[in-house]
CSV table of N, CA and C in Angstrom, one decimal:
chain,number,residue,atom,x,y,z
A,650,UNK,N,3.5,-13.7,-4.3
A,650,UNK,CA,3.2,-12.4,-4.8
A,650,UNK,C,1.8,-12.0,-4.5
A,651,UNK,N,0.9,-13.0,-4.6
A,651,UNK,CA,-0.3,-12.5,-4.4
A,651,UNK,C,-0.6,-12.0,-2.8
A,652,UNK,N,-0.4,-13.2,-2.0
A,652,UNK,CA,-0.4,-12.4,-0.7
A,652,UNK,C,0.3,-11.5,-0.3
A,653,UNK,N,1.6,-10.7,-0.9
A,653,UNK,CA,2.0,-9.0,-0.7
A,653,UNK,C,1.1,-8.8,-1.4
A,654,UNK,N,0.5,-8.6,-2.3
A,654,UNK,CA,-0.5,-8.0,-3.2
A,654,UNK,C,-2.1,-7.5,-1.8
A,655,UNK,N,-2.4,-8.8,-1.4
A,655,UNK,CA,-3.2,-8.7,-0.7
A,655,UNK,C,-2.9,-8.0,0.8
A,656,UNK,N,-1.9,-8.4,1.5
A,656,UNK,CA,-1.8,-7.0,2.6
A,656,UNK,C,-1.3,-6.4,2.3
A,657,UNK,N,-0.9,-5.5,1.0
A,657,UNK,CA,-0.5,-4.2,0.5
A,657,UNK,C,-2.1,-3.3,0.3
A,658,UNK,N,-2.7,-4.0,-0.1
A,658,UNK,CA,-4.0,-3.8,-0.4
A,658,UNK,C,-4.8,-3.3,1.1
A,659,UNK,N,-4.8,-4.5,1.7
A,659,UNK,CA,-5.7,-4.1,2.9
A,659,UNK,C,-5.0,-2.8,3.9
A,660,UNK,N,-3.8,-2.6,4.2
A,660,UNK,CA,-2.9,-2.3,4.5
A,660,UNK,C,-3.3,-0.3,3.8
A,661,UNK,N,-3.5,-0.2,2.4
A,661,UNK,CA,-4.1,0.7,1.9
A,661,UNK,C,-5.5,1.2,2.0
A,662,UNK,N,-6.6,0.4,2.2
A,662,UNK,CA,-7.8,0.4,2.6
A,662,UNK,C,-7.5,1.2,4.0
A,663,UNK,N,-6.6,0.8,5.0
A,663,UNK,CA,-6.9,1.0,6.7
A,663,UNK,C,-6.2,2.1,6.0
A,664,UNK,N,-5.8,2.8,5.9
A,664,UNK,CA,-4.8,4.1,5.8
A,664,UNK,C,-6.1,5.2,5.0
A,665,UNK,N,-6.3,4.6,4.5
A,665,UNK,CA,-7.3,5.5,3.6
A,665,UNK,C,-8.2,6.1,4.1
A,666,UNK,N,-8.8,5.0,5.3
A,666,UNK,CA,-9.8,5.4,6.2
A,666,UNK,C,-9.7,5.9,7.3
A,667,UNK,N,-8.5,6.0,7.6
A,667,UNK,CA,-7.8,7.0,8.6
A,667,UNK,C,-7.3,8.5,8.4
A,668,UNK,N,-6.1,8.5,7.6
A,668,UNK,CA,-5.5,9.2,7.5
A,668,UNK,C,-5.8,9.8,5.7
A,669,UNK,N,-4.8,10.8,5.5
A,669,UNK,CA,-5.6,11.6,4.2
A,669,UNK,C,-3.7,11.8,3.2
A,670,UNK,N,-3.5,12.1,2.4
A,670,UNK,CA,-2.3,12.2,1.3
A,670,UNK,C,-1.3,11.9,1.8
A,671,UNK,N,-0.9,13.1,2.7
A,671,UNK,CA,1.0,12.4,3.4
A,671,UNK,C,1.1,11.1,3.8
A,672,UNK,N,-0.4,10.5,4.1
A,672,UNK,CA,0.5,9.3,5.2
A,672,UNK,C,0.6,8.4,3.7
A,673,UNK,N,0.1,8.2,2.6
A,673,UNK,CA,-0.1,7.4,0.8
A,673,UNK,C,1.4,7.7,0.8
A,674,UNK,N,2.1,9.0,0.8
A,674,UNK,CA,3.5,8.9,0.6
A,674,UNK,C,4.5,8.7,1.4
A,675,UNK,N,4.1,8.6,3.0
A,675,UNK,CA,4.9,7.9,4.6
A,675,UNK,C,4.7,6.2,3.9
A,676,UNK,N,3.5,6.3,3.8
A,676,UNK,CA,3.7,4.2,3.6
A,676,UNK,C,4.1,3.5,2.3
A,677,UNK,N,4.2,4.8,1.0
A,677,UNK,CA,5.4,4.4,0.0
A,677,UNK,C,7.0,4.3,0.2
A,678,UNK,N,6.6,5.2,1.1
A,678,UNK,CA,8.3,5.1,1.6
A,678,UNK,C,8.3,3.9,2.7
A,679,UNK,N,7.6,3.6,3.1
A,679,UNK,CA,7.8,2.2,4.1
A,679,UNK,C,7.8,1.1,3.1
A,680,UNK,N,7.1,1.1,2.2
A,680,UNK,CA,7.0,0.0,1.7
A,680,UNK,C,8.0,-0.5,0.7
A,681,UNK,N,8.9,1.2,0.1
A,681,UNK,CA,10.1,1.3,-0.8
A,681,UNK,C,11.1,0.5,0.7
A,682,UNK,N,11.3,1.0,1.6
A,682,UNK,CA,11.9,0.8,2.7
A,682,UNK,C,12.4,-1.3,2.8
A,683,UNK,N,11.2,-1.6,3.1
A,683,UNK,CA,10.7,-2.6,3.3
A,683,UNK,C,11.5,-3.5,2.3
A,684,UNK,N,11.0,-2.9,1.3
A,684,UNK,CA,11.7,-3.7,-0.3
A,684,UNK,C,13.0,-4.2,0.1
A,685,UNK,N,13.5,-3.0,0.0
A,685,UNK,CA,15.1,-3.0,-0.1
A,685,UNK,C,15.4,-3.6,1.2
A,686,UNK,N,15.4,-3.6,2.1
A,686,UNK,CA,15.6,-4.4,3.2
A,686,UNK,C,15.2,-6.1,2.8
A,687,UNK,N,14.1,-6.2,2.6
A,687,UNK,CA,13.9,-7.9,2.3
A,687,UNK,C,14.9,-8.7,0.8
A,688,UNK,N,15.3,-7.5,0.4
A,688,UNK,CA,16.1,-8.0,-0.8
A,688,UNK,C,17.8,-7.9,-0.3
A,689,UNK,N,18.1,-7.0,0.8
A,689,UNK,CA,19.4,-6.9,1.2
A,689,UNK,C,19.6,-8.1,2.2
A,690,UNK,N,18.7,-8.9,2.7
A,690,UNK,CA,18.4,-10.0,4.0
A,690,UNK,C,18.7,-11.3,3.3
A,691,UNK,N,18.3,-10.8,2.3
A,691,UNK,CA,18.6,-12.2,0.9
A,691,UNK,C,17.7,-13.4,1.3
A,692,UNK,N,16.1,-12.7,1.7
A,692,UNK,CA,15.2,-13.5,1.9
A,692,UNK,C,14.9,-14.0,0.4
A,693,UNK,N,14.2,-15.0,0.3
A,693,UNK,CA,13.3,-15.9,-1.3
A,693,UNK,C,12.4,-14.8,-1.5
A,694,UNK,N,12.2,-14.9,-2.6
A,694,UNK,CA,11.2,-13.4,-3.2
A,694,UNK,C,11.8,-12.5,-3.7
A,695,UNK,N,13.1,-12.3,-4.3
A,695,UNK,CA,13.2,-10.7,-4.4
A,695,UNK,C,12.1,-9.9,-5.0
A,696,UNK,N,12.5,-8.9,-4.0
A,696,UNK,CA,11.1,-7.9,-5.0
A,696,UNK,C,12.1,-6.8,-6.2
A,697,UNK,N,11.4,-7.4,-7.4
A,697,UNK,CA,12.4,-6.3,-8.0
A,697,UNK,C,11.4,-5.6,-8.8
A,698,UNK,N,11.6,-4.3,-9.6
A,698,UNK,CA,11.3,-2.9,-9.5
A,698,UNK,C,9.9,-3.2,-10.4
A,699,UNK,N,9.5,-4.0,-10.7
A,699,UNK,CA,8.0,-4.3,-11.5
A,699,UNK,C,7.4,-5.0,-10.6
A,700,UNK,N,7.4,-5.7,-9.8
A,700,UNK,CA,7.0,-6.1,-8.4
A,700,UNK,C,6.7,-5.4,-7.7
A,701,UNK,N,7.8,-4.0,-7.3
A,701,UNK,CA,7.7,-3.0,-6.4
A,701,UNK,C,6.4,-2.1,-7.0
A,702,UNK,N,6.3,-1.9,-8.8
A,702,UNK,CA,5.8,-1.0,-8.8
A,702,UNK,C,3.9,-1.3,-8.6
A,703,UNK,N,3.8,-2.6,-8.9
A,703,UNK,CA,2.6,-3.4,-8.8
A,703,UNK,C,2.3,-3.1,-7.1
A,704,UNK,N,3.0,-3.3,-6.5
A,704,UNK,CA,2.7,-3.3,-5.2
A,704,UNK,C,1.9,-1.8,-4.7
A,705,UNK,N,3.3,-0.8,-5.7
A,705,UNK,CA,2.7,0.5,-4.9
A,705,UNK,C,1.6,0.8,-5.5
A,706,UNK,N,1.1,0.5,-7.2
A,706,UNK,CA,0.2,0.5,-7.8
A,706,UNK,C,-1.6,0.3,-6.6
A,707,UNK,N,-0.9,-1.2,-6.3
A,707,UNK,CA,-1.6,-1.8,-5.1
A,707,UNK,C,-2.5,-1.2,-4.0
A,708,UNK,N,-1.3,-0.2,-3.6
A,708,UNK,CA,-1.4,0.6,-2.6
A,708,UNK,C,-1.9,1.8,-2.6
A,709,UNK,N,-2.0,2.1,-3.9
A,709,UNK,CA,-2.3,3.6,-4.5
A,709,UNK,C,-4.6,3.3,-4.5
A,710,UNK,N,-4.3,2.6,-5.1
A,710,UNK,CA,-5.5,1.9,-5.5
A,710,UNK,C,-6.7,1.6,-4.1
A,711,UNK,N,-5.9,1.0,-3.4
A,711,UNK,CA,-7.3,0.3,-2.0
A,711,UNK,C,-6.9,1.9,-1.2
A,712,UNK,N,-5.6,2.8,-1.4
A,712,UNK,CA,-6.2,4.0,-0.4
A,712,UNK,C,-6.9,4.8,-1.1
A,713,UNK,N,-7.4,4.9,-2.7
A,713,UNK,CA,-8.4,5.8,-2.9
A,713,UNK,C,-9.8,5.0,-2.5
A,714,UNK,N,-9.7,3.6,-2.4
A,714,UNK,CA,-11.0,2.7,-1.6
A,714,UNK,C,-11.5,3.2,-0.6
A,715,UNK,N,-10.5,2.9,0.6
A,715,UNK,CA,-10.4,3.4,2.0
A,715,UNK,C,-11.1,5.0,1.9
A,716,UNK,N,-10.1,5.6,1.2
A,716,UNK,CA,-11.0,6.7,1.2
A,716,UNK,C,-12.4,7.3,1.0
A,717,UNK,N,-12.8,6.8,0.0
A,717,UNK,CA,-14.0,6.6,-0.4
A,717,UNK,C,-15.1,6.0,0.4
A,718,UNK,N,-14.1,5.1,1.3
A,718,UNK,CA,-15.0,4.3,2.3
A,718,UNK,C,-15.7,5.7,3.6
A,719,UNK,N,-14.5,6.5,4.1
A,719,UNK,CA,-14.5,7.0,5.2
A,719,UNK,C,-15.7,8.0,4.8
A,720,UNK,N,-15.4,8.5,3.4
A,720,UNK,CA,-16.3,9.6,3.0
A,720,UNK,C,-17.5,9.3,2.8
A,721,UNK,N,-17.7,8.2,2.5
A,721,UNK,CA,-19.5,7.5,2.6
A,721,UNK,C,-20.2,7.9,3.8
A,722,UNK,N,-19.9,7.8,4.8
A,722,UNK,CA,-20.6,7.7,6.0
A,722,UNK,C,-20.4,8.8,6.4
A,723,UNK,N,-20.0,10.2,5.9
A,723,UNK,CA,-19.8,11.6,6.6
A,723,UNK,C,-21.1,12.5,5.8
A,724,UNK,N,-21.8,11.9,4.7
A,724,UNK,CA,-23.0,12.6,4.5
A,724,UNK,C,-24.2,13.0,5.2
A,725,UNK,N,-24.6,13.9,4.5
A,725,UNK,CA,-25.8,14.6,5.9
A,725,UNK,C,-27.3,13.8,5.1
């Protein structure tokens, strides 16, 4: 869990610093995506819905980072 944790995380940082709101809710839906596919594969891990929400928590969190990041360096 921790390492989803951790490329959910970085994964949010690079988005943040790229791109701006739509793509937070394009990569929730990849990531909702993602879920349900690794739980229908009947890989070890299921991710189930407190897992998922930690994750998107995750994700919510390093793209307001990322963002924050991109905005640092655009001051005059």
């Amino acid at each position: 869990m921790l390492l989803s944790v951790i490329a959910v995380a970085a994964a949010g940082v690079l988005v943040g610093l790229r791109f701006k709101a739509p793509a937070l809710i394009a990569t929730t839906a990849v990531l909702l995506a993602g879920s349900l596919v690794w739980n229908g594969l009947g890989f070890p891990g299921h991710v189930t819905i407190s897992r998922f929400l930690i994750l998107v928590f995750a994700l919510a969190c390093a793209y307001v980072v990322g963002l924050l990041l991109s905005t640092r360096g655009r001051r005059p």
